[in-house]
Tab-separated table of C-alpha atoms in Angstrom:
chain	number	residue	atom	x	y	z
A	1	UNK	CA	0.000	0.000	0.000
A	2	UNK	CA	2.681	2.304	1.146
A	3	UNK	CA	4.189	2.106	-2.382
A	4	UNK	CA	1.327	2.218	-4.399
A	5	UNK	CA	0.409	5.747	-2.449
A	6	UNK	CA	4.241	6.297	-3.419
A	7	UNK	CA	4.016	5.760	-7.246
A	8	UNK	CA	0.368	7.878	-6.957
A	9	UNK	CA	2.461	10.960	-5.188
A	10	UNK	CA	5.506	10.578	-7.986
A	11	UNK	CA	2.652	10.697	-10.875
A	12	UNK	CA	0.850	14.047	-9.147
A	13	UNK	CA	4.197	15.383	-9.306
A	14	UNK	CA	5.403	14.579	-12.669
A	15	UNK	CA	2.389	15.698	-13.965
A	16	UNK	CA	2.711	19.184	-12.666
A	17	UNK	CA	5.576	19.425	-13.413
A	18	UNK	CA	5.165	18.650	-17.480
A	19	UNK	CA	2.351	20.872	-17.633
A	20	UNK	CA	2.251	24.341	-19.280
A	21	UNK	CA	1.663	27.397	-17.125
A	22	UNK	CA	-1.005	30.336	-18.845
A	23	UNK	CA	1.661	32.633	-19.161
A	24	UNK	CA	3.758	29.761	-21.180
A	25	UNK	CA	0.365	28.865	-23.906
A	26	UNK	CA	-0.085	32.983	-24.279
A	27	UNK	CA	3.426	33.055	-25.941
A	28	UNK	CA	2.933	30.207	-28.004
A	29	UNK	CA	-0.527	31.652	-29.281
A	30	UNK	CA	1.401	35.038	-29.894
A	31	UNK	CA	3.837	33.443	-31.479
A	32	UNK	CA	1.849	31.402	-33.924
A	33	UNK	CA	-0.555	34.416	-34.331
A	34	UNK	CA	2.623	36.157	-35.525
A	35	UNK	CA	4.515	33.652	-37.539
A	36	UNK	CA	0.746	33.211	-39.492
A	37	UNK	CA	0.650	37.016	-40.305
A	38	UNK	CA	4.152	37.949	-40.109
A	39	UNK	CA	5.508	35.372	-42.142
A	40	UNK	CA	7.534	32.351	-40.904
A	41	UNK	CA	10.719	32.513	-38.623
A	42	UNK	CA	9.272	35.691	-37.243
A	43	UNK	CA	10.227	36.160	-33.362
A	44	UNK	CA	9.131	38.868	-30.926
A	45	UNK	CA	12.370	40.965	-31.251
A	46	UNK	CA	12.444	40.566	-35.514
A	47	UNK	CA	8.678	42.119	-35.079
A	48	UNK	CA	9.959	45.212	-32.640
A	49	UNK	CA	12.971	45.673	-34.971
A	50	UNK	CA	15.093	43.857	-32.508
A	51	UNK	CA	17.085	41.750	-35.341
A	52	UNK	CA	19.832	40.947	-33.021
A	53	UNK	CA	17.640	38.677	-30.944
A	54	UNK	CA	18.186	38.294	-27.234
A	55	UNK	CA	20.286	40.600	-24.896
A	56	UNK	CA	18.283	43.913	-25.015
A	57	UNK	CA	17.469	45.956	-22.092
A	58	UNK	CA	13.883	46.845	-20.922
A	59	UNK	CA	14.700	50.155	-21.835
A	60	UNK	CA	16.080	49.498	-25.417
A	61	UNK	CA	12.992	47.511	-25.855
A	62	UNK	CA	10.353	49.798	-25.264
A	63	UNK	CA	12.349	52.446	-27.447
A	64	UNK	CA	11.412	50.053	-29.960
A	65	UNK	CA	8.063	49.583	-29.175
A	66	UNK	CA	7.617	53.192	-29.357
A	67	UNK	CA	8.756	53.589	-32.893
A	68	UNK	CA	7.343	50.315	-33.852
A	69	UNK	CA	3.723	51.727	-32.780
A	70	UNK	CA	4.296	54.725	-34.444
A	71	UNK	CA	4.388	52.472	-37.794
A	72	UNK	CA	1.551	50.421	-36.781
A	73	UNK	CA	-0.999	52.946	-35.538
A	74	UNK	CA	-4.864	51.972	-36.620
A	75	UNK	CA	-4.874	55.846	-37.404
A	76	UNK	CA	-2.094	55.304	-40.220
A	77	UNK	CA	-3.766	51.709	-41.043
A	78	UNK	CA	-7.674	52.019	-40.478
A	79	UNK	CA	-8.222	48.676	-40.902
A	80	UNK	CA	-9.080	45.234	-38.596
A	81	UNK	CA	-5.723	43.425	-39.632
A	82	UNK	CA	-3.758	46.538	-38.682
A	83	UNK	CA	-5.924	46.681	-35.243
A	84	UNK	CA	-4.479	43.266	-34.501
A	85	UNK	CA	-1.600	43.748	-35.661
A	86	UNK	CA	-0.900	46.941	-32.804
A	87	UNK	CA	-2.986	44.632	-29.979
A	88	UNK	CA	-0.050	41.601	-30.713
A	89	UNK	CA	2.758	43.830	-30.784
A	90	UNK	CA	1.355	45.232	-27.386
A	91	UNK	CA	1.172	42.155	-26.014
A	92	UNK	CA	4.412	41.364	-27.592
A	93	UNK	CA	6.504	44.147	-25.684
A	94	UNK	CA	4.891	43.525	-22.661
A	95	UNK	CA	6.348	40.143	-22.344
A	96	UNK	CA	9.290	41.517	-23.513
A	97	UNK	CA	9.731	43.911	-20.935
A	98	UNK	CA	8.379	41.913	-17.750
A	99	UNK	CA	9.474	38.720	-15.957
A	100	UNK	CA	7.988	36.558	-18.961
A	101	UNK	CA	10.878	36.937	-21.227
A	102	UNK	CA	13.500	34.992	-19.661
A	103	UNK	CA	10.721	31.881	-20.699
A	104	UNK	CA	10.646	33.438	-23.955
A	105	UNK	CA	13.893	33.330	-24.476
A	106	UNK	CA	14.299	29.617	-23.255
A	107	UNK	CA	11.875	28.310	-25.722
A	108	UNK	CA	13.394	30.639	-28.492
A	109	UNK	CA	16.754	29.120	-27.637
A	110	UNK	CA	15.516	25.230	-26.853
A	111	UNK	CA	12.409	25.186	-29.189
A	112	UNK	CA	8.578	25.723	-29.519
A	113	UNK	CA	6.241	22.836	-28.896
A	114	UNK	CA	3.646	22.299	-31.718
A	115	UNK	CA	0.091	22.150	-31.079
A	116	UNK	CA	-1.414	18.653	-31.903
A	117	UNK	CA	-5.123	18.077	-31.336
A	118	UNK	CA	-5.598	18.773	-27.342
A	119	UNK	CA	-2.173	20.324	-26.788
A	120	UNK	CA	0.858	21.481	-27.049
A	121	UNK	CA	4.055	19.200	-27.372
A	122	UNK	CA	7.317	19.419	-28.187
A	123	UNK	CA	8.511	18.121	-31.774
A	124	UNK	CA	11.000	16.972	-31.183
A	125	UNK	CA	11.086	15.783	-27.542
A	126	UNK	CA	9.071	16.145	-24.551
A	127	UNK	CA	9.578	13.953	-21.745
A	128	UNK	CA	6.296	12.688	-20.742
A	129	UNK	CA	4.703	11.434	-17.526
A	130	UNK	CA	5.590	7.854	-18.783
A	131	UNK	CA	9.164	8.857	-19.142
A	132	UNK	CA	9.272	11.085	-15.546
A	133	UNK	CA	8.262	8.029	-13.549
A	134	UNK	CA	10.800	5.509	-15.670
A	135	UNK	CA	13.344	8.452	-15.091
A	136	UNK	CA	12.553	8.890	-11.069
A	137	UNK	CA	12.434	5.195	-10.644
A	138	UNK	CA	16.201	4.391	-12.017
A	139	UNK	CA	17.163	7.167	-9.834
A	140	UNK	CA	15.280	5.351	-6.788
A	141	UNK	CA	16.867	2.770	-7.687
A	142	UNK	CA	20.425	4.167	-7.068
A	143	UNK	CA	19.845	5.660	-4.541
A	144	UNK	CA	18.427	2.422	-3.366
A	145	UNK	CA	21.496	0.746	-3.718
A	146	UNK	CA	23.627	3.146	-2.481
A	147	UNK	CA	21.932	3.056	0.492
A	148	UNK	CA	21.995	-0.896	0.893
A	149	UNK	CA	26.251	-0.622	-0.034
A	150	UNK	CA	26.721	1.902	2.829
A	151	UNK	CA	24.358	-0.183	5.207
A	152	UNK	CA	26.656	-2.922	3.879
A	153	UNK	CA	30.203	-1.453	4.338
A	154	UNK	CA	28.860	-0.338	8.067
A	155	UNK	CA	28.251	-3.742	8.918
A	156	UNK	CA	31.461	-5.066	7.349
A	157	UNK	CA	32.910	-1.865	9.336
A	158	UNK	CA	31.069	-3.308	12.407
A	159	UNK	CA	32.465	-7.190	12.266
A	160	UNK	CA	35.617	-5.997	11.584
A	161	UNK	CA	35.861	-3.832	14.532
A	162	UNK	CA	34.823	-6.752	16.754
A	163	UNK	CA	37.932	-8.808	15.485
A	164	UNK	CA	40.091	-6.728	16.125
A	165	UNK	CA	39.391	-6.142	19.602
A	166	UNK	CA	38.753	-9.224	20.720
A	167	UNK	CA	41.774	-10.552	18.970
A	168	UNK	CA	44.059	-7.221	20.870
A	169	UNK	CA	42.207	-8.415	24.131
A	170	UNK	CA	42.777	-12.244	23.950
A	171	UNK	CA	46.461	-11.287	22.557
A	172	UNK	CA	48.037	-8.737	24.192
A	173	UNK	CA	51.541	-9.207	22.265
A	174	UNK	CA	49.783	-9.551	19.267
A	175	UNK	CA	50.414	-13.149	18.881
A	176	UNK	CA	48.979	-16.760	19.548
A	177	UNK	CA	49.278	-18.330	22.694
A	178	UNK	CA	52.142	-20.229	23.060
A	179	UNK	CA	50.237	-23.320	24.766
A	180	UNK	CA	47.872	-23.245	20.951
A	181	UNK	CA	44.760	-22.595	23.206
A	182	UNK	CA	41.460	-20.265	22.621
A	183	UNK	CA	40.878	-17.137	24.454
A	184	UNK	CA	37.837	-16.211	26.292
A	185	UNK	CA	36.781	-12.639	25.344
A	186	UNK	CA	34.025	-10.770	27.433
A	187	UNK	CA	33.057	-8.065	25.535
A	188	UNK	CA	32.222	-4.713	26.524
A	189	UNK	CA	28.147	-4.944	25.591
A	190	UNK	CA	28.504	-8.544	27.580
A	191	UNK	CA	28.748	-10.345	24.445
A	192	UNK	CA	31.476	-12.958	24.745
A	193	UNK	CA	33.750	-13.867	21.669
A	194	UNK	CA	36.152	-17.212	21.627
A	195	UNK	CA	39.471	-15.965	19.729
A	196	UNK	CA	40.851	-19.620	18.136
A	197	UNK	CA	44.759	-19.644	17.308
A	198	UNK	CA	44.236	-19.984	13.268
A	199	UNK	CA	42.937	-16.401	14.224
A	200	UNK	CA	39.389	-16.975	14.351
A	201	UNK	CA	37.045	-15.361	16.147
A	202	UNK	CA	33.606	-16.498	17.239
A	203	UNK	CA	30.496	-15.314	19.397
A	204	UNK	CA	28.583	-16.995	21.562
A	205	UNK	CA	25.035	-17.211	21.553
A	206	UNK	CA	24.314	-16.937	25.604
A	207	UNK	CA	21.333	-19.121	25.318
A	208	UNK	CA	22.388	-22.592	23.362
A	209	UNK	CA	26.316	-21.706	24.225
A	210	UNK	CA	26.728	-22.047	20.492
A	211	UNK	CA	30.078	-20.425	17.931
A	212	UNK	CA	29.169	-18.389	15.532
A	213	UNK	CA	32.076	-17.608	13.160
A	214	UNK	CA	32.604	-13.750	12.357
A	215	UNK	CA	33.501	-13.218	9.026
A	216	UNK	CA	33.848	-10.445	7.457
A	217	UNK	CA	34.367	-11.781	3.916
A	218	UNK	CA	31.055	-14.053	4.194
A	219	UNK	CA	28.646	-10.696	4.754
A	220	UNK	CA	26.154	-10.371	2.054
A	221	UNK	CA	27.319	-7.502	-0.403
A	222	UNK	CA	24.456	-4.921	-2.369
A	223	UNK	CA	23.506	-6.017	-5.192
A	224	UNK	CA	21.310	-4.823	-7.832
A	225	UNK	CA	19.047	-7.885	-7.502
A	226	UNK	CA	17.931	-6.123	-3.762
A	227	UNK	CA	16.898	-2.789	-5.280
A	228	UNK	CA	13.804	-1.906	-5.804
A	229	UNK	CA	14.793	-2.077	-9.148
A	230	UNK	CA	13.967	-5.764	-9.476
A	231	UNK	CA	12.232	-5.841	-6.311
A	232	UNK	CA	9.285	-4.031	-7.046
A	233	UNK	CA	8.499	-5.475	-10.273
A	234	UNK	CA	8.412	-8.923	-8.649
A	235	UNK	CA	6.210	-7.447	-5.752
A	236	UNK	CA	4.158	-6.227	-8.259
A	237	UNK	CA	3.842	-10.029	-10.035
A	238	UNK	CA	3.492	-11.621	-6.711
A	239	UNK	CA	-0.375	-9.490	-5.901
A	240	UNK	CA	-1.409	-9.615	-9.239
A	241	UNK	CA	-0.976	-12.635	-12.210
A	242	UNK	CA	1.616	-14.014	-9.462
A	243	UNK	CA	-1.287	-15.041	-7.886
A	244	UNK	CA	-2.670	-17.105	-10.338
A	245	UNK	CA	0.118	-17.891	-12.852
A	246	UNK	CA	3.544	-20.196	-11.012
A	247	UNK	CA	6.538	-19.309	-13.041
A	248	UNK	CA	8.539	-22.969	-13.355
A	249	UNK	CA	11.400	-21.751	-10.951
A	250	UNK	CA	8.803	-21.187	-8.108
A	251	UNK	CA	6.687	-24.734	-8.669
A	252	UNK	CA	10.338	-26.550	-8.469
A	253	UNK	CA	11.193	-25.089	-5.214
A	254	UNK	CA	7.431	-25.388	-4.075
A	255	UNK	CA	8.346	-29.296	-5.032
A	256	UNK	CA	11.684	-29.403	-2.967
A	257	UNK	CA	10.326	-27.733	-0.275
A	258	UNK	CA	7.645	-30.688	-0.008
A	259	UNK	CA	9.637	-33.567	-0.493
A	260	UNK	CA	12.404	-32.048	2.404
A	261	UNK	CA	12.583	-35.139	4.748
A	262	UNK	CA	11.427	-34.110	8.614
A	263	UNK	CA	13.520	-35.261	11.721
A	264	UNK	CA	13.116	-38.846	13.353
A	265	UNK	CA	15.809	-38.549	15.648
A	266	UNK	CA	17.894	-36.625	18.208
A	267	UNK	CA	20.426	-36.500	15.900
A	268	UNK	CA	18.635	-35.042	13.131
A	269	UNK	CA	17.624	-31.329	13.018
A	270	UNK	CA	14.211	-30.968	14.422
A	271	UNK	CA	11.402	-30.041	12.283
A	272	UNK	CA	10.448	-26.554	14.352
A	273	UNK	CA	14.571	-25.733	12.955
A	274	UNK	CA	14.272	-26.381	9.519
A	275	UNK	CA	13.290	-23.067	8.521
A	276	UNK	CA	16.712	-21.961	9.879
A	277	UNK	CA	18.124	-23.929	7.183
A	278	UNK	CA	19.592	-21.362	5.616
A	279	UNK	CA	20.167	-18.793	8.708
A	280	UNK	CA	21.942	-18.367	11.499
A	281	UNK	CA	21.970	-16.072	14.568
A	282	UNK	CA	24.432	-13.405	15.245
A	283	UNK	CA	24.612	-11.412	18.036
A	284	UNK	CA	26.030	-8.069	18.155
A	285	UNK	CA	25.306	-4.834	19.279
A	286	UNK	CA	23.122	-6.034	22.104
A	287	UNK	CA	20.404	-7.906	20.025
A	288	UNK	CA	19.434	-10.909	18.006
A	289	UNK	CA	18.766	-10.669	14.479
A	290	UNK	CA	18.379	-12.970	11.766
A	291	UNK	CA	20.617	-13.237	8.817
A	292	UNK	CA	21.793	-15.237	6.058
A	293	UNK	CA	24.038	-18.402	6.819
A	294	UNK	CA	26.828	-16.718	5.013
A	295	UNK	CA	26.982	-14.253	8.238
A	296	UNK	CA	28.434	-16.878	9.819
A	297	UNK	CA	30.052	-19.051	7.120
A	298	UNK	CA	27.620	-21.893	7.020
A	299	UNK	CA	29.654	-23.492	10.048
A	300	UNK	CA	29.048	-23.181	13.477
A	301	UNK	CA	30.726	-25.018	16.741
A	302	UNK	CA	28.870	-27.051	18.757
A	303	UNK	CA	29.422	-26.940	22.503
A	304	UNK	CA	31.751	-29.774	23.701
């Protein structure tokens, strides 16, 4: 729900933010109006007598507008078409001369849009709200994963931090014990580590007096596959034709998954554990959390 709202707030914006303003369709009526009358290629300044284009002052403009209206007067020209003709270039110079013809400008640098059938578009390009929500999503995206590598290189940060120390604490000369034996480590947080002489280090979980090995080389890594990127396409499978159509991949797991043998024995892993298959616990910072078996290596030491 939260990211449907999401894509709904991204489309109000896009939207308003593609869309002409008044001011923006009255200069590309005048300047249709005037290319239709004026002849082709004609631009505000060519009708004031401006025919160096942009970089005039206020003042320099209305000095043409003056003379210009001089020329065009209804009492030299008594006729409708010469009417209109001194209403545009009114309207003309006033756009000139106010806060309207820096947009002016733009479009008479970057190009008019062209009016086809309910409005006005560029011809050449104009991104559209299609187009602002692709372009905003691959830049959710990246930030996306820039966010999961820095929560990644913390963590990495974070492990590495606790080898170190334990390893300083359970070897104060910075070597191995002599007599090849582990080290106890209590931790500051109460956590307590095991420091092995291959170098090793490994936490104890304080309720099944398990190892857990810390390795920093074994933390998951960002990926693009975690971004919402591919996530939210497959989110967006999963609540609609997911729901009805089973890609191949997901009936052969739904297949493994049923034909997984349960325990029958002590020695086996009991059934309430086999959805830890493929996690382990780690505990750091003063909490439990759940993570991939690669936190730990896949190997764990049972206690003796």
């Amino acid at each position: 729900m939260r990211v449907f709202f999401f894509l709904v707030l991204i489309g109000v914006c896009a939207t308003a933010v593609a869309a002409w303003s008044e001011k923006d369709h009255e200069i590309f009526r005048l300047k249709e109006e005037l290319e239709k009358h004026e002849g082709k290629g004609t631009t505000f300044y060519s009708f004031l007598g401006l025919e160096h284009g942009q970089g005039y002052t206020p003042d320099q403009i209305t000095k043409a507008y003056r003379k210009r209206s001089r020329q065009l007067h209804p009492d030299k020209n008594p006729s409708k078409e010469a009417t209109d003709r001194f209403a545009r270039l009114g309207l003309i110079a006033n756009i000139l001369r106010g806060p309207e013809k820096e947009r002016y400008d733009f479009f008479l640098q970057k190009g008019f849009p062209r009016w086809k059938g309910t409005g006005y578009y560029y011809a050449r390009f104009r991104p559209g709200l299609a187009t602002v929500l692709v372009f905003l999503y691959l830049i959710g995206s990246c930030a996306h994963y820039l966010v999961l590598d820095i929560t990644a290189k913390k963590a990495r940060s974070q492990m590495q931090r606790y080898i170190s120390e334990c390893k300083a604490q359970a070897w104060p000369n910075g070597f191995p014990p002599a007599d090849s034996s582990k080290r106890k480590v209590m931790y500051e947080n109460g956590k307590v580590f095991m420091v092995y002489p291959d170098g090793t280090v490994w936490i104890v979980d304080s309720v099944t007096n398990e190892e857990y090995l810390l390795d920093v080389a074994e933390l998951d890594q960002a990926t693009w596959r975690k971004t919402m990127l591919f996530r939210l396409p497959i989110w967006l499978w999963s609540i609609s034709l997911g729901r009805y159509i089973r890609l191949p991949e997901e009936e052969h797991k739904s297949e493994k998954k049923s034909t997984r043998p349960t325990a029958t024995n002590k020695t086996e892993k009991p059934a309430a554990l086999s959805d830890q298959d493929d996690s382990t616990k780690k505990v750091l910072g003063g909490k439990v959390v759940r993570e991939a078996s690669n936190v730990a290596g896949g190997r764990r030491r049972r206690r003796k």
